[in-house]
Amino acid sequence: MKRIACPLLLLHSDRVFRERVRAASKGHYELQEVSSWEQLRDRVREAPPSALVVVDPYEGDYGSESLSPTLHGLLREFPSITILAACEARRGSFEDLRMMGEWGVTRVICLDEEDTPVAITRHLRSAQGRPLRSLLLRSLPPQTSGTARAILIAAADVVSVGGTAKDLARSFHITTRTLLRWAKSAGLPPPQQLLPWMRMLLAAELLDDPGRTVLGVAYACGYSSDSPLRNTMRAYIGVTPKVLRRGDAFATATDAFLSALNEARVKK
């Protein structure tokens, strides 16, 4: 598996704001500046799930007060991507804010009010709420213990940036042997099985994005090609990515994962 960097895709015509984003991203994100919605769409298609996108929601409509319909289309095509809109407060009318919320924009950065490098960094870190983590928490049964939830949440975060079992153990400041003991005590599969499960849930989430190809999902999940993704998915879920995306991919994968959790609890 290759470790995935955390890209920050930027589409904005304001030179000063771009400079501030560069300063905010230094040492934290891999900044990729694009010049058009078309170029942004191409980058998003194979971006890892940890990617953040910052755009001018009016880009392409210079002098217009209307939100770009291309932004709406991008969010419909890639609902799993995290997008922050940066615009002037005078243009951020209540109706536009409401509409961006309905479309799926995660946060709004008001230029001239909260566009310093420090404020931008705060927005980026706050927006990086890990979509997989949120979906996973909603899917877990009520009886899941606090320890199990903590390990699962950390595993989801680690997988979203291409991490390993060592990274998962490091996030708790423990050894991999202690992590194995914790997982067994919490009724979870061992980390060597838990992380592939998280990767399958991540892949399933991305397969629900109509704009992503299976190969693009494989790349986004850290695989070198779609072949290992297919093989792992068959082993863990029993179907191929192509078959999985015919229905609700994440719901199907979650059902299979919850069955695996139940088996692990029985063996505890």
XYZ file of C-alpha atoms in Angstrom:
268
model
C 0.000 0.000 0.000
C 1.216 3.513 -0.742
C 0.775 6.226 1.855
C -1.629 8.928 0.666
C -0.804 12.595 1.076
C -3.537 15.074 2.015
C -4.089 17.330 -1.004
C -5.618 20.775 -0.845
C -7.172 21.743 -4.194
C -7.587 25.491 -4.706
C -9.683 27.262 -7.347
C -9.780 30.979 -6.631
C -8.967 34.099 -8.638
C -8.130 36.344 -5.647
C -4.317 36.596 -5.621
C -4.084 37.756 -2.001
C -6.317 34.926 -0.802
C -4.247 32.382 -2.752
C -1.098 33.636 -1.036
C -2.754 33.241 2.357
C -3.872 29.698 1.527
C -0.292 28.883 0.508
C 0.897 30.110 3.894
C -1.847 28.201 5.733
C -1.172 24.946 3.904
C 2.612 24.942 4.321
C 3.698 21.887 6.278
C 0.133 20.560 6.549
C -1.258 19.993 3.044
C -0.100 19.316 -0.488
C -1.416 22.434 -2.236
C -2.579 22.025 -5.841
C -3.796 25.192 -7.538
C -6.105 24.800 -10.524
C -7.365 27.385 -12.997
C -10.784 26.069 -14.036
C -13.729 23.975 -12.892
C -12.815 21.407 -15.567
C -9.296 21.018 -14.193
C -10.650 20.817 -10.643
C -13.083 18.077 -11.640
C -10.233 16.044 -13.161
C -8.206 16.362 -9.935
C -11.176 15.485 -7.727
C -11.942 12.351 -9.715
C -8.846 10.575 -8.392
C -8.265 12.571 -5.206
C -7.921 10.628 -1.958
C -10.803 10.904 0.516
C -8.668 13.083 2.784
C -8.558 15.828 0.131
C -9.968 19.275 0.832
C -11.209 21.646 -1.867
C -11.356 25.442 -1.538
C -13.224 27.355 -4.237
C -14.762 30.696 -5.071
C -18.432 29.639 -5.376
C -18.905 32.391 -7.989
C -15.859 31.361 -10.055
C -16.513 31.653 -13.774
C -19.254 34.204 -13.275
C -17.119 37.326 -12.769
C -19.321 40.285 -11.953
C -22.317 38.021 -11.366
C -24.098 37.537 -8.068
C -25.176 33.996 -8.912
C -23.559 30.886 -7.473
C -21.793 28.810 -10.090
C -23.979 25.897 -11.235
C -20.731 24.013 -11.864
C -20.149 23.892 -8.100
C -23.558 22.285 -7.653
C -22.773 19.753 -10.376
C -19.422 18.920 -8.788
C -21.045 18.215 -5.429
C -23.703 16.024 -7.028
C -21.057 14.058 -8.911
C -18.671 13.714 -5.944
C -20.789 13.902 -2.759
C -17.963 12.468 -0.619
C -15.564 15.348 -1.306
C -15.083 18.097 1.293
C -15.532 21.592 -0.205
C -15.035 24.966 1.458
C -16.379 28.075 -0.276
C -14.404 31.331 0.103
C -16.232 34.510 -0.891
C -16.799 38.109 0.131
C -19.287 38.665 2.919
C -21.337 41.056 0.798
C -22.032 38.237 -1.605
C -22.753 35.715 1.095
C -26.431 36.438 1.364
C -28.578 34.205 3.531
C -30.141 32.621 0.461
C -26.742 31.786 -1.042
C -25.521 30.366 2.266
C -28.648 28.254 2.542
C -28.242 27.013 -1.021
C -24.585 26.102 -0.547
C -25.550 24.166 2.571
C -28.182 22.253 0.625
C -25.687 21.488 -2.116
C -23.238 20.017 0.407
C -20.618 22.756 0.908
C -18.923 21.975 4.231
C -17.882 25.467 5.353
C -17.872 29.071 4.142
C -14.823 31.318 4.582
C -15.756 35.008 4.555
C -13.064 37.047 2.809
C -11.888 40.193 4.641
C -13.233 38.747 7.897
C -11.602 35.352 8.474
C -9.094 34.881 5.651
C -5.824 35.228 7.575
C -3.491 32.198 7.357
C -4.305 31.320 10.974
C -8.066 31.502 10.368
C -7.775 29.532 7.121
C -5.783 26.812 8.887
C -8.494 26.628 11.542
C -11.179 26.260 8.867
C -9.241 23.535 7.060
C -8.646 21.486 10.193
C -12.252 21.868 11.275
C -13.569 20.825 7.861
C -11.378 17.735 7.811
C -14.016 15.817 9.736
C -13.439 12.559 7.876
C -16.653 11.618 6.026
C -15.946 7.915 6.665
C -15.819 8.556 10.406
C -19.268 10.202 10.354
C -20.829 7.450 8.261
C -19.280 4.759 10.435
C -20.519 6.294 13.690
C -24.078 6.410 12.356
C -23.881 2.733 11.394
C -22.521 1.232 14.624
C -24.998 -0.576 16.875
C -25.832 1.139 20.207
C -24.154 -1.598 22.251
C -20.723 -0.846 20.742
C -18.384 -0.082 23.644
C -16.521 3.186 24.036
C -13.179 1.464 23.480
C -14.416 -0.198 20.317
C -15.752 3.127 18.995
C -12.451 4.861 19.727
C -10.454 2.190 17.881
C -12.861 2.189 14.918
C -12.834 5.989 14.620
C -9.032 6.074 14.766
C -8.839 3.246 12.202
C -11.119 5.196 9.853
C -8.888 8.263 10.187
C -5.696 6.264 9.667
C -7.020 4.511 6.574
C -8.217 7.779 5.024
C -4.590 8.959 4.841
C -3.129 5.591 3.801
C -1.870 4.578 7.235
C -0.948 1.167 8.638
C -1.436 -0.805 11.863
C 1.711 0.842 13.245
C 0.172 4.255 12.576
C -3.018 3.161 14.331
C -1.069 2.013 17.393
C 0.971 5.217 17.320
C -2.226 7.295 17.395
C -2.929 5.780 20.846
C 0.743 5.967 21.918
C 0.862 2.191 22.369
C 2.631 -0.750 20.730
C 1.055 -2.891 18.021
C 0.980 -5.778 20.494
C -1.017 -3.689 22.977
C -3.321 -2.563 20.169
C -3.976 -6.209 19.310
C -4.902 -6.874 22.935
C -7.179 -3.815 23.039
C -8.966 -4.864 19.859
C -9.552 -8.385 21.159
C -10.817 -7.092 24.503
C -13.218 -4.711 22.693
C -14.598 -7.537 20.546
C -13.030 -6.228 17.323
C -11.157 -8.065 14.575
C -7.356 -7.799 14.846
C -5.831 -4.683 13.237
C -4.573 -6.747 10.281
C -8.233 -7.415 9.436
C -9.751 -4.206 10.804
C -7.778 -1.862 8.556
C -8.679 -3.718 5.330
C -12.305 -3.562 6.501
C -12.000 0.211 6.938
C -10.450 0.421 3.495
C -13.392 -1.518 2.057
C -15.854 0.857 3.719
C -13.872 3.774 2.352
C -13.910 2.281 -1.147
C -17.644 1.648 -0.874
C -18.235 5.261 0.141
C -16.300 6.452 -2.930
C -18.077 3.982 -5.214
C -21.294 5.807 -4.344
C -19.821 8.861 -6.129
C -21.054 8.529 -9.743
C -18.107 10.562 -11.060
C -15.421 8.141 -9.856
C -14.186 5.160 -11.847
C -13.271 1.891 -10.116
C -9.631 2.578 -10.963
C -9.939 6.070 -9.490
C -11.394 4.597 -6.288
C -8.511 2.101 -6.131
C -5.953 4.913 -6.456
C -7.792 7.032 -3.869
C -7.684 4.132 -1.397
C -3.953 3.613 -1.857
C -3.947 0.664 -4.269
C -1.591 0.626 -7.240
C -4.336 -0.704 -9.536
C -7.936 -1.891 -9.425
C -6.926 -5.573 -9.247
C -5.973 -5.644 -5.516
C -9.108 -3.635 -4.737
C -11.260 -6.238 -6.507
C -9.480 -9.123 -4.788
C -9.781 -7.615 -1.301
C -13.416 -6.688 -1.850
C -14.266 -10.214 -2.951
C -12.519 -11.621 0.123
C -14.200 -9.290 2.601
C -17.597 -8.460 1.085
C -18.059 -11.233 -1.451
C -18.623 -9.023 -4.503
C -16.596 -6.947 -6.949
C -16.590 -3.122 -6.954
C -18.617 -3.107 -10.174
C -21.350 -5.221 -8.592
C -21.236 -3.332 -5.291
C -21.911 0.056 -6.871
C -25.105 -1.136 -8.548
C -26.936 -0.534 -5.287
C -26.115 1.431 -2.145
C -22.443 0.464 -1.942
C -21.756 1.825 1.530
C -24.890 0.276 3.061
C -24.037 -3.132 1.600
C -20.430 -2.948 2.777
C -21.543 -1.791 6.231
C -23.900 -4.762 6.606
C -21.020 -7.117 5.817
C -18.744 -5.282 8.273
C -21.304 -5.407 11.084
C -21.620 -9.154 10.533
C -17.839 -9.440 10.893
C -18.001 -7.404 14.110
C -20.653 -9.720 15.480
C -18.503 -12.751 14.713
C -15.538 -11.107 16.461
C -17.664 -10.473 19.574
C -18.789 -14.108 19.645
C -15.143 -15.244 19.515
C -14.108 -12.774 22.246
